[in-house]
mmCIF file of C-alpha atoms in Angstrom:
data_model
loop_
_atom_site.group_PDB
_atom_site.id
_atom_site.type_symbol
_atom_site.label_atom_id
_atom_site.label_comp_id
_atom_site.label_asym_id
_atom_site.label_seq_id
_atom_site.Cartn_x
_atom_site.Cartn_y
_atom_site.Cartn_z
ATOM 1 C CA MET A 285 -73.550 -52.263 -4.270
ATOM 2 C CA ARG A 286 -71.945 -48.857 -4.527
ATOM 3 C CA THR A 287 -74.439 -45.999 -4.634
ATOM 4 C CA GLU A 288 -72.800 -44.450 -7.697
ATOM 5 C CA ARG A 289 -73.169 -47.761 -9.495
ATOM 6 C CA LEU A 290 -76.823 -47.994 -8.488
ATOM 7 C CA ILE A 291 -77.322 -44.572 -10.074
ATOM 8 C CA ASP A 292 -75.696 -45.805 -13.299
ATOM 9 C CA VAL A 293 -77.974 -48.820 -13.357
ATOM 10 C CA LEU A 294 -81.094 -46.748 -12.619
ATOM 11 C CA ALA A 295 -80.174 -44.271 -15.360
ATOM 12 C CA ALA A 296 -79.751 -47.169 -17.796
ATOM 13 C CA ASP A 297 -83.411 -48.140 -17.281
ATOM 14 C CA ASP A 298 -84.971 -45.704 -19.716
ATOM 15 C CA THR A 299 -88.391 -47.328 -19.977
ATOM 16 C CA ALA A 300 -90.732 -44.350 -19.796
ATOM 17 C CA PRO A 301 -92.769 -44.093 -16.556
ATOM 18 C CA ARG A 302 -96.503 -44.513 -17.084
ATOM 19 C CA PRO A 303 -98.838 -42.079 -15.289
ATOM 20 C CA ILE A 304 -101.306 -43.812 -12.992
ATOM 21 C CA GLY A 305 -104.499 -41.807 -13.606
ATOM 22 C CA PRO A 306 -104.978 -42.647 -17.292
ATOM 23 C CA ARG A 307 -104.068 -46.292 -16.680
ATOM 24 C CA LEU A 308 -106.608 -46.565 -13.873
ATOM 25 C CA MET A 309 -109.320 -45.174 -16.161
ATOM 26 C CA MET A 310 -108.312 -47.376 -19.094
ATOM 27 C CA GLN A 311 -108.238 -50.594 -17.081
ATOM 28 C CA ALA A 312 -110.559 -50.292 -14.085
ATOM 29 C CA GLY A 313 -113.126 -48.418 -16.239
ATOM 30 C CA PRO A 314 -113.653 -51.288 -18.712
ATOM 31 C CA ALA A 315 -113.658 -53.785 -15.799
ATOM 32 C CA LEU A 316 -116.486 -51.831 -14.178
ATOM 33 C CA ILE A 317 -118.469 -51.550 -17.401
ATOM 34 C CA ALA A 318 -118.004 -55.230 -18.265
ATOM 35 C CA ALA A 319 -119.218 -56.334 -14.826
ATOM 36 C CA ALA A 320 -122.153 -53.896 -14.972
ATOM 37 C CA VAL A 321 -123.190 -55.003 -18.471
ATOM 38 C CA LEU A 322 -123.009 -58.644 -17.399
ATOM 39 C CA ALA A 323 -125.106 -58.039 -14.278
ATOM 40 C CA LEU A 324 -127.672 -55.882 -16.081
ATOM 41 C CA SER A 325 -127.964 -58.362 -18.961
ATOM 42 C CA ILE A 326 -129.043 -60.951 -16.398
ATOM 43 C CA LEU A 327 -131.186 -58.687 -14.237
ATOM 44 C CA GLY A 328 -132.579 -56.363 -16.923
ATOM 45 C CA ILE A 329 -133.112 -52.607 -16.792
ATOM 46 C CA ARG A 330 -136.208 -51.242 -15.060
ATOM 47 C CA SER A 331 -138.921 -50.467 -17.589
ATOM 48 C CA ASP A 332 -139.881 -47.126 -16.007
ATOM 49 C CA LEU A 333 -136.351 -45.698 -15.996
ATOM 50 C CA GLY A 334 -137.396 -42.348 -17.510
ATOM 51 C CA ALA A 335 -140.076 -41.754 -14.888
ATOM 52 C CA ALA A 336 -137.709 -42.863 -12.123
ATOM 53 C CA LEU A 337 -135.093 -40.345 -13.191
ATOM 54 C CA ALA A 338 -137.720 -37.587 -13.134
ATOM 55 C CA ASN A 339 -138.658 -38.316 -9.508
ATOM 56 C CA PRO A 340 -136.401 -36.360 -7.107
ATOM 57 C CA THR A 341 -136.451 -39.057 -4.402
ATOM 58 C CA THR A 342 -135.682 -41.868 -6.809
ATOM 59 C CA LEU A 343 -133.016 -39.772 -8.509
ATOM 60 C CA MET A 344 -131.097 -39.953 -5.232
ATOM 61 C CA LYS A 345 -130.402 -43.624 -5.999
ATOM 62 C CA TRP A 346 -127.948 -42.294 -8.595
ATOM 63 C CA LEU A 347 -126.944 -38.971 -7.095
ATOM 64 C CA LEU A 348 -125.910 -40.250 -3.660
ATOM 65 C CA PRO A 349 -123.676 -43.090 -4.920
ATOM 66 C CA LEU A 350 -122.110 -40.787 -7.501
ATOM 67 C CA ALA A 351 -121.561 -38.093 -4.866
ATOM 68 C CA VAL A 352 -119.609 -40.716 -2.935
ATOM 69 C CA ALA A 353 -117.803 -42.280 -5.902
ATOM 70 C CA ILE A 354 -116.519 -39.213 -7.734
ATOM 71 C CA PRO A 355 -114.714 -37.516 -4.806
ATOM 72 C CA ALA A 356 -113.447 -40.926 -3.665
ATOM 73 C CA LEU A 357 -111.967 -41.658 -7.081
ATOM 74 C CA TYR A 358 -110.358 -38.242 -7.160
ATOM 75 C CA ALA A 359 -108.958 -38.790 -3.667
ATOM 76 C CA ALA A 360 -107.634 -42.261 -4.554
ATOM 77 C CA LEU A 361 -105.714 -40.744 -7.455
ATOM 78 C CA ARG A 362 -104.410 -37.773 -5.460
ATOM 79 C CA LEU A 363 -103.220 -40.086 -2.705
ATOM 80 C CA THR A 364 -100.958 -42.004 -5.090
ATOM 81 C CA ARG A 365 -98.561 -39.055 -4.768
ATOM 82 C CA PRO A 366 -96.247 -39.529 -1.792
ATOM 83 C CA GLN A 367 -96.209 -35.912 -0.629
ATOM 84 C CA ILE A 368 -100.023 -35.884 -0.345
ATOM 85 C CA ARG A 369 -100.918 -37.345 3.030
ATOM 86 C CA HIS A 370 -104.576 -36.370 2.849
ATOM 87 C CA THR A 371 -106.849 -34.460 0.544
ATOM 88 C CA PRO A 372 -110.160 -32.680 1.245
ATOM 89 C CA ALA A 373 -111.914 -34.942 -1.271
ATOM 90 C CA GLN A 374 -111.444 -37.968 0.990
ATOM 91 C CA PHE A 375 -113.804 -36.491 3.585
ATOM 92 C CA ILE A 376 -116.690 -35.853 1.177
ATOM 93 C CA PRO A 377 -117.846 -39.512 1.119
ATOM 94 C CA ALA A 378 -118.041 -39.421 4.933
ATOM 95 C CA LEU A 379 -120.154 -36.273 4.728
ATOM 96 C CA ILE A 380 -122.502 -37.909 2.218
ATOM 97 C CA GLY A 381 -122.625 -40.947 4.498
ATOM 98 C CA VAL A 382 -123.739 -38.799 7.429
ATOM 99 C CA LEU A 383 -126.445 -37.169 5.282
ATOM 100 C CA ALA A 384 -127.641 -40.615 4.179
ATOM 101 C CA LEU A 385 -127.774 -41.758 7.806
ATOM 102 C CA VAL A 386 -129.813 -38.697 8.792
ATOM 103 C CA TRP A 387 -132.203 -39.358 5.936
ATOM 104 C CA LEU A 388 -132.417 -43.016 6.943
ATOM 105 C CA ALA A 389 -133.199 -42.042 10.555
ATOM 106 C CA LEU A 390 -135.892 -39.573 9.454
ATOM 107 C CA ALA A 391 -137.443 -42.132 7.127
ATOM 108 C CA ALA A 392 -137.399 -44.735 9.915
ATOM 109 C CA ALA A 393 -138.978 -42.285 12.381
ATOM 110 C CA SER A 394 -141.850 -41.549 10.014
ATOM 111 C CA THR A 395 -142.620 -45.224 9.399
ATOM 112 C CA ALA A 396 -144.921 -47.286 11.619
ATOM 113 C CA PRO A 397 -142.794 -49.671 13.724
ATOM 114 C CA ASP A 398 -144.463 -52.817 12.393
ATOM 115 C CA LEU A 399 -143.807 -51.707 8.790
ATOM 116 C CA LEU A 400 -140.214 -50.747 9.410
ATOM 117 C CA TRP A 401 -138.492 -54.067 8.803
ATOM 118 C CA PRO A 402 -140.658 -55.101 5.809
ATOM 119 C CA GLN A 403 -139.847 -51.734 4.206
ATOM 120 C CA VAL A 404 -136.138 -51.989 4.908
ATOM 121 C CA ARG A 405 -135.989 -55.564 3.710
ATOM 122 C CA GLY A 406 -137.966 -54.924 0.545
ATOM 123 C CA ARG A 407 -138.067 -57.864 -1.847
ATOM 124 C CA THR A 408 -134.581 -57.915 -3.289
ATOM 125 C CA ALA A 409 -132.162 -57.059 -0.492
ATOM 126 C CA LEU A 410 -129.903 -60.013 -1.127
ATOM 127 C CA ILE A 411 -129.790 -59.551 -4.906
ATOM 128 C CA CYS A 412 -129.014 -55.890 -4.370
ATOM 129 C CA LEU A 413 -126.151 -56.626 -2.009
ATOM 130 C CA ILE A 414 -124.702 -59.362 -4.207
ATOM 131 C CA SER A 415 -124.988 -57.323 -7.415
ATOM 132 C CA VAL A 416 -123.395 -54.177 -5.997
ATOM 133 C CA THR A 417 -120.557 -56.253 -4.559
ATOM 134 C CA PHE A 418 -120.065 -58.202 -7.776
ATOM 135 C CA ILE A 419 -120.077 -55.144 -10.050
ATOM 136 C CA GLY A 420 -117.794 -53.188 -7.715
ATOM 137 C CA LEU A 421 -115.318 -55.974 -7.068
ATOM 138 C CA ALA A 422 -114.086 -55.945 -10.687
ATOM 139 C CA PRO A 423 -112.880 -52.315 -10.768
ATOM 140 C CA LEU A 424 -111.656 -52.597 -7.176
ATOM 141 C CA LEU A 425 -109.324 -55.509 -7.885
ATOM 142 C CA VAL A 426 -108.107 -54.150 -11.218
ATOM 143 C CA GLY A 427 -107.682 -50.693 -9.699
ATOM 144 C CA LEU A 428 -105.650 -51.957 -6.750
ATOM 145 C CA ARG A 429 -103.155 -53.504 -9.145
ATOM 146 C CA ILE A 430 -102.650 -50.107 -10.731
ATOM 147 C CA LEU A 431 -102.610 -48.093 -7.507
ATOM 148 C CA ARG A 432 -99.873 -50.451 -6.396
ATOM 149 C CA GLU A 433 -97.560 -48.648 -8.785
ATOM 150 C CA GLY A 434 -98.351 -45.424 -6.973
ATOM 151 C CA ALA A 435 -96.659 -44.182 -3.840
ATOM 152 C CA CYS A 436 -99.533 -44.146 -1.362
ATOM 153 C CA VAL A 437 -98.321 -43.136 2.094
ATOM 154 C CA SER A 438 -101.647 -44.202 3.678
ATOM 155 C CA PRO A 439 -102.348 -47.527 1.972
ATOM 156 C CA THR A 440 -105.475 -48.264 4.027
ATOM 157 C CA VAL A 441 -107.073 -44.926 3.163
ATOM 158 C CA SER A 442 -106.108 -45.272 -0.500
ATOM 159 C CA GLY A 443 -107.658 -48.738 -0.644
ATOM 160 C CA ALA A 444 -110.801 -47.513 1.118
ATOM 161 C CA MET A 445 -111.150 -44.641 -1.368
ATOM 162 C CA LEU A 446 -110.883 -47.038 -4.291
ATOM 163 C CA GLY A 447 -113.475 -49.268 -2.594
ATOM 164 C CA LEU A 448 -115.832 -46.316 -2.119
ATOM 165 C CA ALA A 449 -115.404 -45.304 -5.753
ATOM 166 C CA SER A 450 -115.979 -48.863 -6.989
ATOM 167 C CA GLY A 451 -118.962 -49.367 -4.687
ATOM 168 C CA GLY A 452 -120.574 -46.032 -5.522
ATOM 169 C CA LEU A 453 -120.258 -46.566 -9.254
ATOM 170 C CA ALA A 454 -121.486 -50.145 -8.902
ATOM 171 C CA ALA A 455 -124.560 -48.960 -6.978
ATOM 172 C CA ALA A 456 -125.291 -46.334 -9.643
ATOM 173 C CA PHE A 457 -125.198 -49.047 -12.303
ATOM 174 C CA TYR A 458 -127.293 -51.424 -10.223
ATOM 175 C CA ALA A 459 -129.899 -48.665 -9.799
ATOM 176 C CA LEU A 460 -130.623 -48.976 -13.520
ATOM 177 C CA HIS A 461 -132.172 -52.343 -12.689
ATOM 178 C CA CYS A 462 -133.492 -51.923 -9.170
ATOM 179 C CA ASN A 463 -137.093 -50.662 -8.946
ATOM 180 C CA GLN A 464 -137.299 -50.655 -5.150
ATOM 181 C CA ASP A 465 -137.577 -46.946 -4.535
ATOM 182 C CA ALA A 466 -138.250 -46.751 -0.790
ATOM 183 C CA PRO A 467 -135.430 -44.717 0.816
ATOM 184 C CA LEU A 468 -135.413 -47.179 3.735
ATOM 185 C CA PHE A 469 -134.532 -49.907 1.249
ATOM 186 C CA PHE A 470 -131.941 -48.297 -0.977
ATOM 187 C CA LEU A 471 -130.209 -46.264 1.729
ATOM 188 C CA THR A 472 -129.736 -49.459 3.718
ATOM 189 C CA TRP A 473 -128.660 -51.901 1.039
ATOM 190 C CA TYR A 474 -126.801 -49.615 -1.325
ATOM 191 C CA GLY A 475 -125.062 -48.213 1.729
ATOM 192 C CA LEU A 476 -124.119 -51.652 3.029
ATOM 193 C CA GLY A 477 -122.926 -52.766 -0.412
ATOM 194 C CA ILE A 478 -120.715 -49.694 -0.742
ATOM 195 C CA LEU A 479 -119.429 -50.097 2.829
ATOM 196 C CA GLY A 480 -118.566 -53.730 2.207
ATOM 197 C CA LEU A 481 -116.428 -52.826 -0.793
ATOM 198 C CA THR A 482 -114.886 -49.977 1.174
ATOM 199 C CA ALA A 483 -113.872 -52.339 3.961
ATOM 200 C CA GLY A 484 -112.528 -54.804 1.393
ATOM 201 C CA GLY A 485 -110.558 -52.047 -0.329
ATOM 202 C CA ALA A 486 -109.138 -50.852 2.989
ATOM 203 C CA LEU A 487 -108.020 -54.344 4.002
ATOM 204 C CA LEU A 488 -106.524 -55.166 0.615
ATOM 205 C CA GLY A 489 -104.960 -51.731 0.331
ATOM 206 C CA ARG A 490 -103.317 -52.055 3.713
ATOM 207 C CA HIS A 491 -101.538 -55.113 2.455
ATOM 208 C CA PHE A 492 -101.018 -54.524 -1.274
ATOM 209 C CA LEU A 493 -100.401 -50.783 -1.497
ATOM 210 C CA ARG A 494 -97.394 -50.704 0.800
ATOM 211 C CA TRP A 495 -94.102 -49.834 -0.831
ATOM 212 C CA MET B 1134 -73.082 -26.260 2.654
ATOM 213 C CA THR B 1135 -76.754 -25.650 1.867
ATOM 214 C CA LYS B 1136 -77.331 -24.754 -1.740
ATOM 215 C CA ASP B 1137 -79.410 -21.846 -2.848
ATOM 216 C CA ALA B 1138 -82.829 -23.457 -2.561
ATOM 217 C CA GLY B 1139 -84.512 -21.605 -5.431
ATOM 218 C CA GLN B 1140 -81.719 -22.365 -7.851
ATOM 219 C CA ALA B 1141 -81.506 -26.008 -6.872
ATOM 220 C CA GLU B 1142 -85.285 -26.322 -7.082
ATOM 221 C CA GLY B 1143 -85.406 -25.201 -10.692
ATOM 222 C CA ASP B 1144 -82.528 -27.510 -11.522
ATOM 223 C CA TRP B 1145 -84.023 -30.620 -9.972
ATOM 224 C CA SER B 1146 -87.471 -30.229 -11.452
ATOM 225 C CA GLN B 1147 -86.105 -29.426 -14.889
ATOM 226 C CA LEU B 1148 -83.669 -32.323 -14.755
ATOM 227 C CA MET B 1149 -86.504 -34.695 -13.868
ATOM 228 C CA ARG B 1150 -88.654 -33.351 -16.695
ATOM 229 C CA ASP B 1151 -85.761 -33.934 -19.106
ATOM 230 C CA ALA B 1152 -85.185 -37.382 -17.605
ATOM 231 C CA ILE B 1153 -88.805 -38.408 -18.046
ATOM 232 C CA ALA B 1154 -88.604 -37.186 -21.638
ATOM 233 C CA GLY B 1155 -85.793 -39.724 -22.117
ATOM 234 C CA ASP B 1156 -82.598 -37.757 -21.344
ATOM 235 C CA GLN B 1157 -80.464 -40.299 -19.493
ATOM 236 C CA ARG B 1158 -77.619 -37.862 -18.843
ATOM 237 C CA ALA B 1159 -79.982 -35.421 -17.156
ATOM 238 C CA TYR B 1160 -81.328 -38.284 -15.071
ATOM 239 C CA ARG B 1161 -77.912 -39.370 -13.943
ATOM 240 C CA ARG B 1162 -77.008 -35.787 -13.062
ATOM 241 C CA LEU B 1163 -80.202 -35.471 -11.057
ATOM 242 C CA LEU B 1164 -79.692 -38.692 -9.106
ATOM 243 C CA THR B 1165 -76.056 -37.769 -8.493
ATOM 244 C CA ALA B 1166 -77.059 -34.314 -7.228
ATOM 245 C CA MET B 1167 -79.750 -35.793 -4.974
ATOM 246 C CA THR B 1168 -77.590 -38.426 -3.372
ATOM 247 C CA PRO B 1169 -75.530 -36.229 -0.996
ATOM 248 C CA VAL B 1170 -78.718 -34.423 0.042
ATOM 249 C CA LEU B 1171 -80.461 -37.724 0.769
ATOM 250 C CA ARG B 1172 -77.416 -38.991 2.600
ATOM 251 C CA GLY B 1173 -77.335 -35.840 4.724
ATOM 252 C CA LEU B 1174 -80.951 -36.094 5.682
ATOM 253 C CA VAL B 1175 -80.847 -39.803 6.447
ATOM 254 C CA ARG B 1176 -77.791 -39.405 8.649
ATOM 255 C CA ALA B 1177 -79.299 -36.420 10.420
ATOM 256 C CA ARG B 1178 -82.504 -38.341 11.184
ATOM 257 C CA ALA B 1179 -80.821 -41.633 11.983
ATOM 258 C CA ALA B 1180 -78.306 -40.628 14.610
ATOM 259 C CA GLY B 1181 -76.774 -43.730 16.135
ATOM 260 C CA MET B 1182 -77.248 -45.900 13.070
ATOM 261 C CA ASP B 1183 -74.076 -46.964 11.326
ATOM 262 C CA ALA B 1184 -73.087 -45.541 7.983
ATOM 263 C CA SER B 1185 -73.826 -48.689 6.033
ATOM 264 C CA TRP B 1186 -77.379 -48.804 7.403
ATOM 265 C CA CYS B 1187 -77.843 -45.174 6.355
ATOM 266 C CA GLU B 1188 -76.408 -45.831 2.916
ATOM 267 C CA ASP B 1189 -78.844 -48.676 2.497
ATOM 268 C CA VAL B 1190 -81.736 -46.292 3.184
ATOM 269 C CA VAL B 1191 -80.254 -43.853 0.660
ATOM 270 C CA GLN B 1192 -80.168 -46.623 -1.931
ATOM 271 C CA GLU B 1193 -83.717 -47.700 -1.163
ATOM 272 C CA THR B 1194 -84.803 -44.111 -1.558
ATOM 273 C CA LEU B 1195 -83.041 -43.783 -4.913
ATOM 274 C CA LEU B 1196 -84.643 -47.015 -6.093
ATOM 275 C CA ALA B 1197 -88.093 -45.824 -4.949
ATOM 276 C CA ILE B 1198 -87.566 -42.448 -6.645
ATOM 277 C CA HIS B 1199 -86.800 -44.373 -9.802
ATOM 278 C CA VAL B 1200 -89.703 -46.827 -9.811
ATOM 279 C CA LYS B 1201 -92.236 -44.268 -8.517
ATOM 280 C CA ARG B 1202 -91.275 -41.328 -10.705
ATOM 281 C CA ALA B 1203 -94.606 -41.483 -12.522
ATOM 282 C CA THR B 1204 -96.210 -40.238 -9.284
ATOM 283 C CA TRP B 1205 -94.442 -36.881 -9.524
ATOM 284 C CA ASP B 1206 -96.643 -34.163 -11.000
ATOM 285 C CA SER B 1207 -94.321 -32.379 -13.422
ATOM 286 C CA GLY B 1208 -96.123 -29.113 -12.734
ATOM 287 C CA GLN B 1209 -95.048 -29.260 -9.089
ATOM 288 C CA PRO B 1210 -91.569 -28.761 -7.606
ATOM 289 C CA LEU B 1211 -89.644 -32.017 -7.349
ATOM 290 C CA ARG B 1212 -88.062 -31.473 -3.939
ATOM 291 C CA PRO B 1213 -91.143 -32.036 -1.686
ATOM 292 C CA TRP B 1214 -91.849 -35.211 -3.636
ATOM 293 C CA VAL B 1215 -88.287 -36.444 -3.095
ATOM 294 C CA TYR B 1216 -88.422 -35.637 0.626
ATOM 295 C CA ALA B 1217 -91.736 -37.437 0.976
ATOM 296 C CA ILE B 1218 -90.224 -40.571 -0.541
ATOM 297 C CA ALA B 1219 -87.103 -40.319 1.618
ATOM 298 C CA ARG B 1220 -89.205 -39.866 4.718
ATOM 299 C CA HIS B 1221 -91.364 -42.861 3.831
ATOM 300 C CA LYS B 1222 -88.322 -45.058 3.241
ATOM 301 C CA LEU B 1223 -86.666 -43.908 6.438
ATOM 302 C CA VAL B 1224 -89.765 -44.605 8.521
ATOM 303 C CA ASP B 1225 -90.011 -47.996 6.831
ATOM 304 C CA ALA B 1226 -86.369 -48.815 7.571
ATOM 305 C CA PHE B 1227 -86.823 -47.880 11.217
ATOM 306 C CA ARG B 1228 -89.990 -49.929 11.426
ATOM 307 C CA ARG B 1229 -88.085 -52.936 10.131
ATOM 308 C CA ARG B 1230 -85.537 -52.380 12.888
ATOM 309 C CA GLY B 1231 -88.386 -52.358 15.369
ATOM 310 C CA ARG B 1232 -87.829 -48.750 16.307
ATOM 311 C CA ARG B 1233 -90.693 -46.325 16.099
ATOM 312 C CA ILE B 1234 -89.938 -42.729 15.329
ATOM 313 C CA HIS B 1235 -91.852 -39.601 14.565
ATOM 314 C CA LEU B 1236 -90.553 -37.524 11.691
ATOM 315 C CA PRO B 1237 -92.243 -34.193 11.103
ATOM 316 C CA VAL B 1238 -92.254 -33.400 7.390
ATOM 317 C CA GLU B 1239 -91.149 -29.808 8.012
ATOM 318 C CA ASP B 1240 -87.823 -30.995 9.372
ATOM 319 C CA PHE B 1241 -86.896 -32.231 5.937
ATOM 320 C CA ALA B 1242 -86.885 -28.756 4.450
ATOM 321 C CA ASP B 1243 -83.354 -27.704 5.341
ATOM 322 C CA MET B 1244 -80.573 -30.145 5.863
ATOM 323 C CA LEU B 1245 -76.897 -30.543 5.291
ATOM 324 C CA GLN B 1246 -75.371 -32.524 2.514
ATOM 325 C CA ALA B 1247 -73.077 -35.324 3.492
ATOM 326 C CA PRO B 1248 -70.087 -36.816 1.684
ATOM 327 C CA PRO B 1249 -70.135 -40.487 0.695
ATOM 328 C CA GLU B 1250 -68.562 -43.078 2.912
ATOM 329 C CA PRO B 1251 -65.207 -43.979 1.352
ATOM 330 C CA ASP B 1252 -65.263 -47.687 2.229
ATOM 331 C CA MET B 1253 -68.727 -48.529 0.920
ATOM 332 C CA LEU B 1254 -67.884 -51.385 -1.392
ATOM 333 C CA GLU B 1255 -69.625 -54.725 -1.296
ATOM 334 C CA ARG B 1256 -72.961 -54.364 0.417
ATOM 335 C CA ARG B 1257 -74.242 -57.556 1.894
ATOM 336 C CA ASP B 1258 -77.875 -56.385 2.069
ATOM 337 C CA ALA B 1259 -78.151 -55.556 -1.600
ATOM 338 C CA GLY B 1260 -76.403 -58.812 -2.433
ATOM 339 C CA THR B 1261 -78.840 -60.957 -0.438
ATOM 340 C CA LEU B 1262 -81.827 -59.097 -1.872
ATOM 341 C CA ILE B 1263 -80.639 -59.576 -5.429
ATOM 342 C CA GLY B 1264 -80.198 -63.256 -4.637
ATOM 343 C CA ARG B 1265 -83.902 -63.513 -3.870
ATOM 344 C CA LEU B 1266 -84.952 -62.304 -7.314
ATOM 345 C CA PRO B 1267 -85.844 -64.788 -10.065
ATOM 346 C CA GLU B 1268 -82.621 -66.231 -11.454
ATOM 347 C CA ARG B 1269 -82.372 -64.199 -14.670
ATOM 348 C CA ASP B 1270 -83.182 -60.908 -12.932
ATOM 349 C CA ALA B 1271 -80.622 -61.727 -10.268
ATOM 350 C CA ALA B 1272 -77.938 -62.596 -12.813
ATOM 351 C CA LEU B 1273 -78.511 -59.347 -14.685
ATOM 352 C CA LEU B 1274 -78.362 -57.123 -11.605
ATOM 353 C CA ARG B 1275 -75.386 -59.013 -10.214
ATOM 354 C CA CYS B 1276 -73.531 -58.449 -13.463
ATOM 355 C CA LEU B 1277 -74.466 -54.788 -13.825
ATOM 356 C CA ALA B 1278 -74.613 -53.552 -10.251
ATOM 357 C CA LEU B 1279 -72.336 -55.760 -8.177
ATOM 358 C CA GLU B 1280 -69.685 -56.794 -10.711
ATOM 359 C CA GLU B 1281 -70.098 -53.403 -12.407
ATOM 360 C CA ARG B 1282 -69.705 -54.705 -15.921
ATOM 361 C CA GLY B 1283 -70.982 -52.869 -18.978
ATOM 362 C CA SER B 1284 -74.392 -53.588 -20.423
ATOM 363 C CA ASP B 1285 -72.833 -54.999 -23.612
ATOM 364 C CA GLU B 1286 -70.838 -57.503 -21.640
ATOM 365 C CA CYS B 1287 -73.793 -58.450 -19.416
ATOM 366 C CA GLY B 1288 -76.030 -58.748 -22.448
ATOM 367 C CA ALA B 1289 -73.561 -61.064 -24.153
ATOM 368 C CA ARG B 1290 -73.155 -63.154 -21.023
ATOM 369 C CA LEU B 1291 -76.916 -63.590 -20.554
ATOM 370 C CA GLY B 1292 -77.737 -63.841 -24.234
ATOM 371 C CA LEU B 1293 -79.797 -60.640 -24.277
ATOM 372 C CA ALA B 1294 -79.962 -58.254 -27.236
ATOM 373 C CA PRO B 1295 -79.814 -54.547 -26.221
ATOM 374 C CA GLY B 1296 -83.601 -54.151 -26.486
ATOM 375 C CA ALA B 1297 -84.266 -57.285 -24.457
ATOM 376 C CA LEU B 1298 -81.717 -56.170 -21.872
ATOM 377 C CA ARG B 1299 -83.523 -52.863 -21.389
ATOM 378 C CA VAL B 1300 -86.821 -54.664 -20.854
ATOM 379 C CA ALA B 1301 -85.187 -57.151 -18.485
ATOM 380 C CA LEU B 1302 -83.477 -54.386 -16.518
ATOM 381 C CA HIS B 1303 -86.736 -52.472 -16.143
ATOM 382 C CA ARG B 1304 -88.521 -55.544 -14.852
ATOM 383 C CA ALA B 1305 -85.665 -56.533 -12.547
ATOM 384 C CA LEU B 1306 -85.609 -53.082 -10.903
ATOM 385 C CA GLN B 1307 -89.366 -53.096 -10.409
ATOM 386 C CA ARG B 1308 -89.094 -56.477 -8.735
ATOM 387 C CA LEU B 1309 -86.144 -55.418 -6.623
ATOM 388 C CA ALA B 1310 -88.112 -52.420 -5.337
ATOM 389 C CA ARG B 1311 -91.010 -54.707 -4.472
ATOM 390 C CA LEU B 1312 -88.721 -57.166 -2.692
ATOM 391 C CA ARG B 1313 -87.308 -54.446 -0.515
ATOM 392 C CA GLN B 1314 -90.850 -53.716 0.557
ATOM 393 C CA GLU B 1315 -91.890 -57.286 1.157
ATOM 394 C CA GLU B 1316 -88.776 -58.177 3.076
ATOM 395 C CA THR B 1317 -90.242 -56.922 6.406
#
C-alpha cells in the first residue's frame, strides 16, 4: 500500500470521531446503576440510613470509596490520551488506601485480641464482598470496552484506575444496604472488594487496552 | 529543513479541528503534511532498519492517528499528541521485532523531515494484514487501497451504496487498526 493512497483512504472515512468521556458516562454509568438497583432490590436499603449519614464514622463508608473512585475515574479518562503518561489523580487512591490502612491498624490496636477476628469478620463479610464485586463488575466491563477506543500508553494502569473507580462506586452503593458500621469490618471488606476489582481491571486492561 | 515550529503548530491543530468538523480536504492536507515529519522521526530513531520497515511504522502511525483522533483534546496543540502516537507505534514495532529500545519523549521535539521512498509500491505487510480481515472488509480495502480504484467503482463492485460504503470503510479501518495491534 502506498502511503499517499493510505492517506486518501483515511480521508475518505469521514465518520465523526466520538469522544470517550461522554460515552463512558453514558454507558458505564447506566451499567453501574442497573447493577446497584438490582443488588439493592434484593438486599434492601438499611432502615436507619438518615442516622447513619449523620454519624461521622459511618459516613466514611461513603466518603472513603468516593474519595478513591472520583480521582480514579478522572485519571482513567485522562490516561486515554496518548501524550499523558501519568496524572497526579492516579496517586490519590493510593494515598486514601494508606490512610485506610492506618485507620485499620489503629482500630485493630485498640481492640482486644480475642475480639479482633469476630469484629473484622462481622456477619456479612461474604455478602459484602460478592455484592461489591457484582455491582462493580458491570461498569468495569462496559467501561473497558469504551476505554479500548482510547490511546492508553499504560494499559495496566488505565485498567486499574477503571477498576478502582468501579469498585469505589460499587462500595458506595453497597453501603446503602450494609449496616455493619465497625471500621474493622468495612475497611477490610470494602477495601478487599475494591482491590479485587482493581486487580481485575489491571489484568484485563493489560490485555484489552493495548493498541 | 525544519519548519517554523509556531507556524506549523497553528496549522496542524487548526487543520485537525477542521477535519474533525468534517472537512475532508483539511484532513488530507494535514495527513500529507505530517507524513514527511513522521517518516523523518521514524528513520532517525530506527537507524539500521530498512526503508520499507520504517514506512510500515509510518503507515501504522497514520492509521492510529486516524482511529484515535477522538483522544486529541482540541484545546491542546496537536503536535505532542502526534509524537506520542508515533513513539508508541515505534516502540510497538521494535517490540514485535524483539528489540527493546528506550525513546525519551523529548527527543521527538525536533527532527528532520524525510522524503518518501520512490520505490514503495506493493507492500507485502499491508497486503497480508488486509487478507486477515473479514472477507467484505478485506475486499473493500483491497479495492480502495491496494488496487487504488475510486470509491464509486469499489462500491459498484461490492454492491455498496455510497452511504453503506462509508460505514463499511469506517468499520474496516477500525478493524485493520486492531489487527495491527493483535498481530504480535
